Amino acid sequence: MINLVQTPYNLRSGYPIVRRTLEDKKKLVKQDGFGPESCCATVEYTLRGNSRYAFGNSQMRIEMPPDIYTNNWVKLHGEMAALIAAIRRIENSGNGDEQLPITSVYIELRPCEANCMQALQNILPDNTTVYFSFLHPDQVDEWKQSARALCAA
């Protein structure tokens, strides 16, 4: 079971994973194809005794094996993009543990019940903390307004 914790949307957050995500978002939106209203997430994991971070965004193209889809890439929700980045790094490190060394996740929006929450429950180790700032779908407009303000600053 994962632990959900709602936290303020703030660059001065008491949680380093929140600060890192929002700082990365501000940098990302300067690139073509990314805007403040694309959901961002970060996965914190441990590798060789050190905390590492993998960032994801809903507009990132995630490479897929050829001949599965029309393109050899897909776009996913921010948390799934971050999870894939973390898992690929963990696999490339030679870590053969059965349990992923993921310690926490931050997502701007609470994972949707229909898809992402179930996927996170299946993928993340028990007791992983998932931080979020806005409720989905109830606070999407508030998130968009806050994301635009963050990225404009």
mmCIF file with all atom_site columns, C-alpha atoms in Angstrom:
data_model
loop_
_atom_site.group_PDB
_atom_site.id
_atom_site.type_symbol
_atom_site.label_atom_id
_atom_site.label_alt_id
_atom_site.label_comp_id
_atom_site.label_asym_id
_atom_site.label_entity_id
_atom_site.label_seq_id
_atom_site.pdbx_PDB_ins_code
_atom_site.Cartn_x
_atom_site.Cartn_y
_atom_site.Cartn_z
_atom_site.occupancy
_atom_site.B_iso_or_equiv
_atom_site.pdbx_formal_charge
_atom_site.auth_seq_id
_atom_site.auth_comp_id
_atom_site.auth_asym_id
_atom_site.auth_atom_id
_atom_site.pdbx_PDB_model_num
ATOM 1   C CA . MET A 1 1   ? 0.000   0.000  0.000   1.00 0.00 ? 1   MET A CA 1
ATOM 2   C CA . ILE A 1 2   ? 1.329   3.460  -0.845  1.00 0.00 ? 2   ILE A CA 1
ATOM 3   C CA . ASN A 1 3   ? 1.023   6.484  1.429   1.00 0.00 ? 3   ASN A CA 1
ATOM 4   C CA . LEU A 1 4   ? -0.555  9.604  -0.089  1.00 0.00 ? 4   LEU A CA 1
ATOM 5   C CA . VAL A 1 5   ? 0.470   12.995 1.325   1.00 0.00 ? 5   VAL A CA 1
ATOM 6   C CA . GLN A 1 6   ? -0.900  16.307 0.057   1.00 0.00 ? 6   GLN A CA 1
ATOM 7   C CA . THR A 1 7   ? 1.658   19.121 0.226   1.00 0.00 ? 7   THR A CA 1
ATOM 8   C CA . PRO A 1 8   ? 1.723   22.795 -0.828  1.00 0.00 ? 8   PRO A CA 1
ATOM 9   C CA . TYR A 1 9   ? 2.796   23.660 -4.376  1.00 0.00 ? 9   TYR A CA 1
ATOM 10  C CA . ASN A 1 10  ? 5.809   25.731 -3.439  1.00 0.00 ? 10  ASN A CA 1
ATOM 11  C CA . LEU A 1 11  ? 9.441   26.109 -4.513  1.00 0.00 ? 11  LEU A CA 1
ATOM 12  C CA . ARG A 1 12  ? 10.284  26.471 -0.826  1.00 0.00 ? 12  ARG A CA 1
ATOM 13  C CA . SER A 1 13  ? 8.612   23.205 0.136   1.00 0.00 ? 13  SER A CA 1
ATOM 14  C CA . GLY A 1 14  ? 9.990   21.310 3.110   1.00 0.00 ? 14  GLY A CA 1
ATOM 15  C CA . TYR A 1 15  ? 10.240  18.263 0.839   1.00 0.00 ? 15  TYR A CA 1
ATOM 16  C CA . PRO A 1 16  ? 13.311  18.236 -1.446  1.00 0.00 ? 16  PRO A CA 1
ATOM 17  C CA . ILE A 1 17  ? 11.484  16.093 -4.024  1.00 0.00 ? 17  ILE A CA 1
ATOM 18  C CA . VAL A 1 18  ? 8.808   18.810 -4.397  1.00 0.00 ? 18  VAL A CA 1
ATOM 19  C CA . ARG A 1 19  ? 11.379  21.606 -4.785  1.00 0.00 ? 19  ARG A CA 1
ATOM 20  C CA . ARG A 1 20  ? 13.354  19.575 -7.331  1.00 0.00 ? 20  ARG A CA 1
ATOM 21  C CA . THR A 1 21  ? 10.248  18.813 -9.403  1.00 0.00 ? 21  THR A CA 1
ATOM 22  C CA . LEU A 1 22  ? 9.065   22.414 -9.515  1.00 0.00 ? 22  LEU A CA 1
ATOM 23  C CA . GLU A 1 23  ? 12.569  23.706 -10.335 1.00 0.00 ? 23  GLU A CA 1
ATOM 24  C CA . ASP A 1 24  ? 12.854  21.161 -13.157 1.00 0.00 ? 24  ASP A CA 1
ATOM 25  C CA . LYS A 1 25  ? 9.404   22.146 -14.433 1.00 0.00 ? 25  LYS A CA 1
ATOM 26  C CA . LYS A 1 26  ? 10.416  25.819 -14.635 1.00 0.00 ? 26  LYS A CA 1
ATOM 27  C CA . LYS A 1 27  ? 13.442  24.821 -16.763 1.00 0.00 ? 27  LYS A CA 1
ATOM 28  C CA . LEU A 1 28  ? 11.480  22.373 -18.925 1.00 0.00 ? 28  LEU A CA 1
ATOM 29  C CA . VAL A 1 29  ? 8.789   24.826 -20.026 1.00 0.00 ? 29  VAL A CA 1
ATOM 30  C CA . LYS A 1 30  ? 11.457  26.921 -21.744 1.00 0.00 ? 30  LYS A CA 1
ATOM 31  C CA . GLN A 1 31  ? 11.781  24.104 -24.310 1.00 0.00 ? 31  GLN A CA 1
ATOM 32  C CA . ASP A 1 32  ? 9.493   23.822 -27.324 1.00 0.00 ? 32  ASP A CA 1
ATOM 33  C CA . GLY A 1 33  ? 6.559   21.472 -26.849 1.00 0.00 ? 33  GLY A CA 1
ATOM 34  C CA . PHE A 1 34  ? 6.378   21.774 -23.070 1.00 0.00 ? 34  PHE A CA 1
ATOM 35  C CA . GLY A 1 35  ? 4.032   24.092 -21.231 1.00 0.00 ? 35  GLY A CA 1
ATOM 36  C CA . PRO A 1 36  ? 3.074   24.809 -17.651 1.00 0.00 ? 36  PRO A CA 1
ATOM 37  C CA . GLU A 1 37  ? -0.063  22.688 -18.008 1.00 0.00 ? 37  GLU A CA 1
ATOM 38  C CA . SER A 1 38  ? 1.828   19.465 -18.667 1.00 0.00 ? 38  SER A CA 1
ATOM 39  C CA . CYS A 1 39  ? 2.007   17.367 -15.503 1.00 0.00 ? 39  CYS A CA 1
ATOM 40  C CA . CYS A 1 40  ? 5.421   16.806 -13.939 1.00 0.00 ? 40  CYS A CA 1
ATOM 41  C CA . ALA A 1 41  ? 6.612   14.191 -11.470 1.00 0.00 ? 41  ALA A CA 1
ATOM 42  C CA . THR A 1 42  ? 9.818   12.990 -9.855  1.00 0.00 ? 42  THR A CA 1
ATOM 43  C CA . VAL A 1 43  ? 10.732  9.567  -8.493  1.00 0.00 ? 43  VAL A CA 1
ATOM 44  C CA . GLU A 1 44  ? 13.321  9.296  -5.724  1.00 0.00 ? 44  GLU A CA 1
ATOM 45  C CA . TYR A 1 45  ? 15.233  6.023  -5.570  1.00 0.00 ? 45  TYR A CA 1
ATOM 46  C CA . THR A 1 46  ? 18.373  4.681  -3.920  1.00 0.00 ? 46  THR A CA 1
ATOM 47  C CA . LEU A 1 47  ? 21.298  3.456  -5.983  1.00 0.00 ? 47  LEU A CA 1
ATOM 48  C CA . ARG A 1 48  ? 24.637  2.412  -4.527  1.00 0.00 ? 48  ARG A CA 1
ATOM 49  C CA . GLY A 1 49  ? 23.592  3.948  -1.198  1.00 0.00 ? 49  GLY A CA 1
ATOM 50  C CA . ASN A 1 50  ? 22.787  7.386  -2.647  1.00 0.00 ? 50  ASN A CA 1
ATOM 51  C CA . SER A 1 51  ? 19.469  9.089  -3.347  1.00 0.00 ? 51  SER A CA 1
ATOM 52  C CA . ARG A 1 52  ? 18.850  9.672  -7.044  1.00 0.00 ? 52  ARG A CA 1
ATOM 53  C CA . TYR A 1 53  ? 16.002  11.353 -8.883  1.00 0.00 ? 53  TYR A CA 1
ATOM 54  C CA . ALA A 1 54  ? 14.214  10.680 -12.166 1.00 0.00 ? 54  ALA A CA 1
ATOM 55  C CA . PHE A 1 55  ? 12.003  13.413 -13.645 1.00 0.00 ? 55  PHE A CA 1
ATOM 56  C CA . GLY A 1 56  ? 9.019   12.834 -15.908 1.00 0.00 ? 56  GLY A CA 1
ATOM 57  C CA . ASN A 1 57  ? 6.532   14.980 -17.797 1.00 0.00 ? 57  ASN A CA 1
ATOM 58  C CA . SER A 1 58  ? 3.338   14.158 -19.663 1.00 0.00 ? 58  SER A CA 1
ATOM 59  C CA . GLN A 1 59  ? 4.737   15.587 -22.909 1.00 0.00 ? 59  GLN A CA 1
ATOM 60  C CA . MET A 1 60  ? 7.982   13.591 -22.907 1.00 0.00 ? 60  MET A CA 1
ATOM 61  C CA . ARG A 1 61  ? 8.370   10.964 -25.580 1.00 0.00 ? 61  ARG A CA 1
ATOM 62  C CA . ILE A 1 62  ? 9.207   7.627  -24.007 1.00 0.00 ? 62  ILE A CA 1
ATOM 63  C CA . GLU A 1 63  ? 11.065  5.300  -26.369 1.00 0.00 ? 63  GLU A CA 1
ATOM 64  C CA . MET A 1 64  ? 9.420   1.975  -27.072 1.00 0.00 ? 64  MET A CA 1
ATOM 65  C CA . PRO A 1 65  ? 10.644  -1.052 -29.008 1.00 0.00 ? 65  PRO A CA 1
ATOM 66  C CA . PRO A 1 66  ? 10.029  -0.713 -32.759 1.00 0.00 ? 66  PRO A CA 1
ATOM 67  C CA . ASP A 1 67  ? 7.010   -2.198 -34.524 1.00 0.00 ? 67  ASP A CA 1
ATOM 68  C CA . ILE A 1 68  ? 4.680   -2.079 -31.534 1.00 0.00 ? 68  ILE A CA 1
ATOM 69  C CA . TYR A 1 69  ? 3.040   1.279  -32.198 1.00 0.00 ? 69  TYR A CA 1
ATOM 70  C CA . THR A 1 70  ? 2.899   3.609  -35.186 1.00 0.00 ? 70  THR A CA 1
ATOM 71  C CA . ASN A 1 71  ? 5.819   5.536  -33.673 1.00 0.00 ? 71  ASN A CA 1
ATOM 72  C CA . ASN A 1 72  ? 8.620   4.093  -31.568 1.00 0.00 ? 72  ASN A CA 1
ATOM 73  C CA . TRP A 1 73  ? 7.590   6.354  -28.670 1.00 0.00 ? 73  TRP A CA 1
ATOM 74  C CA . VAL A 1 74  ? 4.587   7.044  -26.440 1.00 0.00 ? 74  VAL A CA 1
ATOM 75  C CA . LYS A 1 75  ? 3.486   9.845  -24.128 1.00 0.00 ? 75  LYS A CA 1
ATOM 76  C CA . LEU A 1 76  ? 2.390   8.936  -20.611 1.00 0.00 ? 76  LEU A CA 1
ATOM 77  C CA . HIS A 1 77  ? 1.215   10.704 -17.492 1.00 0.00 ? 77  HIS A CA 1
ATOM 78  C CA . GLY A 1 78  ? 4.054   12.499 -15.695 1.00 0.00 ? 78  GLY A CA 1
ATOM 79  C CA . GLU A 1 79  ? 4.369   9.896  -12.933 1.00 0.00 ? 79  GLU A CA 1
ATOM 80  C CA . MET A 1 80  ? 4.574   7.022  -15.398 1.00 0.00 ? 80  MET A CA 1
ATOM 81  C CA . ALA A 1 81  ? 7.247   8.834  -17.439 1.00 0.00 ? 81  ALA A CA 1
ATOM 82  C CA . ALA A 1 82  ? 9.271   9.404  -14.245 1.00 0.00 ? 82  ALA A CA 1
ATOM 83  C CA . LEU A 1 83  ? 8.819   5.775  -13.164 1.00 0.00 ? 83  LEU A CA 1
ATOM 84  C CA . ILE A 1 84  ? 10.029  4.460  -16.511 1.00 0.00 ? 84  ILE A CA 1
ATOM 85  C CA . ALA A 1 85  ? 13.086  6.735  -16.356 1.00 0.00 ? 85  ALA A CA 1
ATOM 86  C CA . ALA A 1 86  ? 13.877  5.512  -12.811 1.00 0.00 ? 86  ALA A CA 1
ATOM 87  C CA . ILE A 1 87  ? 13.323  1.845  -13.654 1.00 0.00 ? 87  ILE A CA 1
ATOM 88  C CA . ARG A 1 88  ? 15.542  2.065  -16.748 1.00 0.00 ? 88  ARG A CA 1
ATOM 89  C CA . ARG A 1 89  ? 18.336  3.678  -14.714 1.00 0.00 ? 89  ARG A CA 1
ATOM 90  C CA . ILE A 1 90  ? 17.987  1.057  -11.983 1.00 0.00 ? 90  ILE A CA 1
ATOM 91  C CA . GLU A 1 91  ? 18.095  -1.766 -14.557 1.00 0.00 ? 91  GLU A CA 1
ATOM 92  C CA . ASN A 1 92  ? 21.111  -0.234 -16.330 1.00 0.00 ? 92  ASN A CA 1
ATOM 93  C CA . SER A 1 93  ? 22.981  -0.052 -13.015 1.00 0.00 ? 93  SER A CA 1
ATOM 94  C CA . GLY A 1 94  ? 22.948  -3.827 -12.738 1.00 0.00 ? 94  GLY A CA 1
ATOM 95  C CA . ASN A 1 95  ? 20.744  -3.785 -9.648  1.00 0.00 ? 95  ASN A CA 1
ATOM 96  C CA . GLY A 1 96  ? 19.285  -7.288 -9.547  1.00 0.00 ? 96  GLY A CA 1
ATOM 97  C CA . ASP A 1 97  ? 16.985  -6.768 -6.558  1.00 0.00 ? 97  ASP A CA 1
ATOM 98  C CA . GLU A 1 98  ? 13.436  -7.939 -7.016  1.00 0.00 ? 98  GLU A CA 1
ATOM 99  C CA . GLN A 1 99  ? 12.059  -4.905 -5.194  1.00 0.00 ? 99  GLN A CA 1
ATOM 100 C CA . LEU A 1 100 ? 12.580  -1.513 -6.777  1.00 0.00 ? 100 LEU A CA 1
ATOM 101 C CA . PRO A 1 101 ? 14.599  0.800  -4.501  1.00 0.00 ? 101 PRO A CA 1
ATOM 102 C CA . ILE A 1 102 ? 12.046  3.618  -4.918  1.00 0.00 ? 102 ILE A CA 1
ATOM 103 C CA . THR A 1 103 ? 11.551  5.644  -1.744  1.00 0.00 ? 103 THR A CA 1
ATOM 104 C CA . SER A 1 104 ? 9.149   8.431  -2.747  1.00 0.00 ? 104 SER A CA 1
ATOM 105 C CA . VAL A 1 105 ? 7.322   10.088 -5.617  1.00 0.00 ? 105 VAL A CA 1
ATOM 106 C CA . TYR A 1 106 ? 6.027   13.621 -6.155  1.00 0.00 ? 106 TYR A CA 1
ATOM 107 C CA . ILE A 1 107 ? 3.290   14.315 -8.684  1.00 0.00 ? 107 ILE A CA 1
ATOM 108 C CA . GLU A 1 108 ? 1.684   17.714 -9.170  1.00 0.00 ? 108 GLU A CA 1
ATOM 109 C CA . LEU A 1 109 ? -1.771  16.125 -9.327  1.00 0.00 ? 109 LEU A CA 1
ATOM 110 C CA . ARG A 1 110 ? -3.030  13.280 -7.167  1.00 0.00 ? 110 ARG A CA 1
ATOM 111 C CA . PRO A 1 111 ? -2.913  10.085 -9.231  1.00 0.00 ? 111 PRO A CA 1
ATOM 112 C CA . CYS A 1 112 ? -6.195  9.419  -11.016 1.00 0.00 ? 112 CYS A CA 1
ATOM 113 C CA . GLU A 1 113 ? -8.154  6.544  -9.506  1.00 0.00 ? 113 GLU A CA 1
ATOM 114 C CA . ALA A 1 114 ? -9.048  5.007  -12.874 1.00 0.00 ? 114 ALA A CA 1
ATOM 115 C CA . ASN A 1 115 ? -5.518  4.278  -14.095 1.00 0.00 ? 115 ASN A CA 1
ATOM 116 C CA . CYS A 1 116 ? -2.476  5.737  -12.397 1.00 0.00 ? 116 CYS A CA 1
ATOM 117 C CA . MET A 1 117 ? -3.352  4.897  -8.794  1.00 0.00 ? 117 MET A CA 1
ATOM 118 C CA . GLN A 1 118 ? -3.776  1.233  -9.664  1.00 0.00 ? 118 GLN A CA 1
ATOM 119 C CA . ALA A 1 119 ? -0.515  1.199  -11.623 1.00 0.00 ? 119 ALA A CA 1
ATOM 120 C CA . LEU A 1 120 ? 1.372   2.863  -8.755  1.00 0.00 ? 120 LEU A CA 1
ATOM 121 C CA . GLN A 1 121 ? -0.071  0.362  -6.271  1.00 0.00 ? 121 GLN A CA 1
ATOM 122 C CA . ASN A 1 122 ? 1.201   -2.461 -8.495  1.00 0.00 ? 122 ASN A CA 1
ATOM 123 C CA . ILE A 1 123 ? 4.657   -1.016 -9.248  1.00 0.00 ? 123 ILE A CA 1
ATOM 124 C CA . LEU A 1 124 ? 5.791   0.834  -6.124  1.00 0.00 ? 124 LEU A CA 1
ATOM 125 C CA . PRO A 1 125 ? 7.131   -0.942 -3.052  1.00 0.00 ? 125 PRO A CA 1
ATOM 126 C CA . ASP A 1 126 ? 4.821   -1.014 -0.033  1.00 0.00 ? 126 ASP A CA 1
ATOM 127 C CA . ASN A 1 127 ? 4.931   2.100  2.149   1.00 0.00 ? 127 ASN A CA 1
ATOM 128 C CA . THR A 1 128 ? 6.295   4.349  -0.610  1.00 0.00 ? 128 THR A CA 1
ATOM 129 C CA . THR A 1 129 ? 5.194   7.922  0.013   1.00 0.00 ? 129 THR A CA 1
ATOM 130 C CA . VAL A 1 130 ? 3.507   9.634  -2.916  1.00 0.00 ? 130 VAL A CA 1
ATOM 131 C CA . TYR A 1 131 ? 3.355   13.401 -2.467  1.00 0.00 ? 131 TYR A CA 1
ATOM 132 C CA . PHE A 1 132 ? 0.960   15.528 -4.512  1.00 0.00 ? 132 PHE A CA 1
ATOM 133 C CA . SER A 1 133 ? -0.298  19.101 -4.406  1.00 0.00 ? 133 SER A CA 1
ATOM 134 C CA . PHE A 1 134 ? -3.673  19.132 -6.143  1.00 0.00 ? 134 PHE A CA 1
ATOM 135 C CA . LEU A 1 135 ? -6.631  16.747 -6.196  1.00 0.00 ? 135 LEU A CA 1
ATOM 136 C CA . HIS A 1 136 ? -7.530  15.197 -9.529  1.00 0.00 ? 136 HIS A CA 1
ATOM 137 C CA . PRO A 1 137 ? -10.004 15.995 -11.041 1.00 0.00 ? 137 PRO A CA 1
ATOM 138 C CA . ASP A 1 138 ? -11.421 18.528 -8.540  1.00 0.00 ? 138 ASP A CA 1
ATOM 139 C CA . GLN A 1 139 ? -8.499  20.977 -8.451  1.00 0.00 ? 139 GLN A CA 1
ATOM 140 C CA . VAL A 1 140 ? -7.235  20.810 -12.038 1.00 0.00 ? 140 VAL A CA 1
ATOM 141 C CA . ASP A 1 141 ? -8.140  24.458 -12.744 1.00 0.00 ? 141 ASP A CA 1
ATOM 142 C CA . GLU A 1 142 ? -6.354  25.574 -9.564  1.00 0.00 ? 142 GLU A CA 1
ATOM 143 C CA . TRP A 1 143 ? -3.293  23.504 -10.592 1.00 0.00 ? 143 TRP A CA 1
ATOM 144 C CA . LYS A 1 144 ? -3.253  25.079 -14.067 1.00 0.00 ? 144 LYS A CA 1
ATOM 145 C CA . GLN A 1 145 ? -3.391  28.565 -12.572 1.00 0.00 ? 145 GLN A CA 1
ATOM 146 C CA . SER A 1 146 ? -0.623  27.767 -10.064 1.00 0.00 ? 146 SER A CA 1
ATOM 147 C CA . ALA A 1 147 ? 1.540   26.096 -12.726 1.00 0.00 ? 147 ALA A CA 1
ATOM 148 C CA . ARG A 1 148 ? 1.236   29.112 -15.027 1.00 0.00 ? 148 ARG A CA 1
ATOM 149 C CA . ALA A 1 149 ? 2.204   31.431 -12.143 1.00 0.00 ? 149 ALA A CA 1
ATOM 150 C CA . LEU A 1 150 ? 5.160   29.218 -11.192 1.00 0.00 ? 150 LEU A CA 1
ATOM 151 C CA . CYS A 1 151 ? 6.491   29.085 -14.733 1.00 0.00 ? 151 CYS A CA 1
ATOM 152 C CA . ALA A 1 152 ? 5.999   32.805 -15.351 1.00 0.00 ? 152 ALA A CA 1
ATOM 153 C CA . ALA A 1 153 ? 8.018   33.789 -12.254 1.00 0.00 ? 153 ALA A CA 1
#
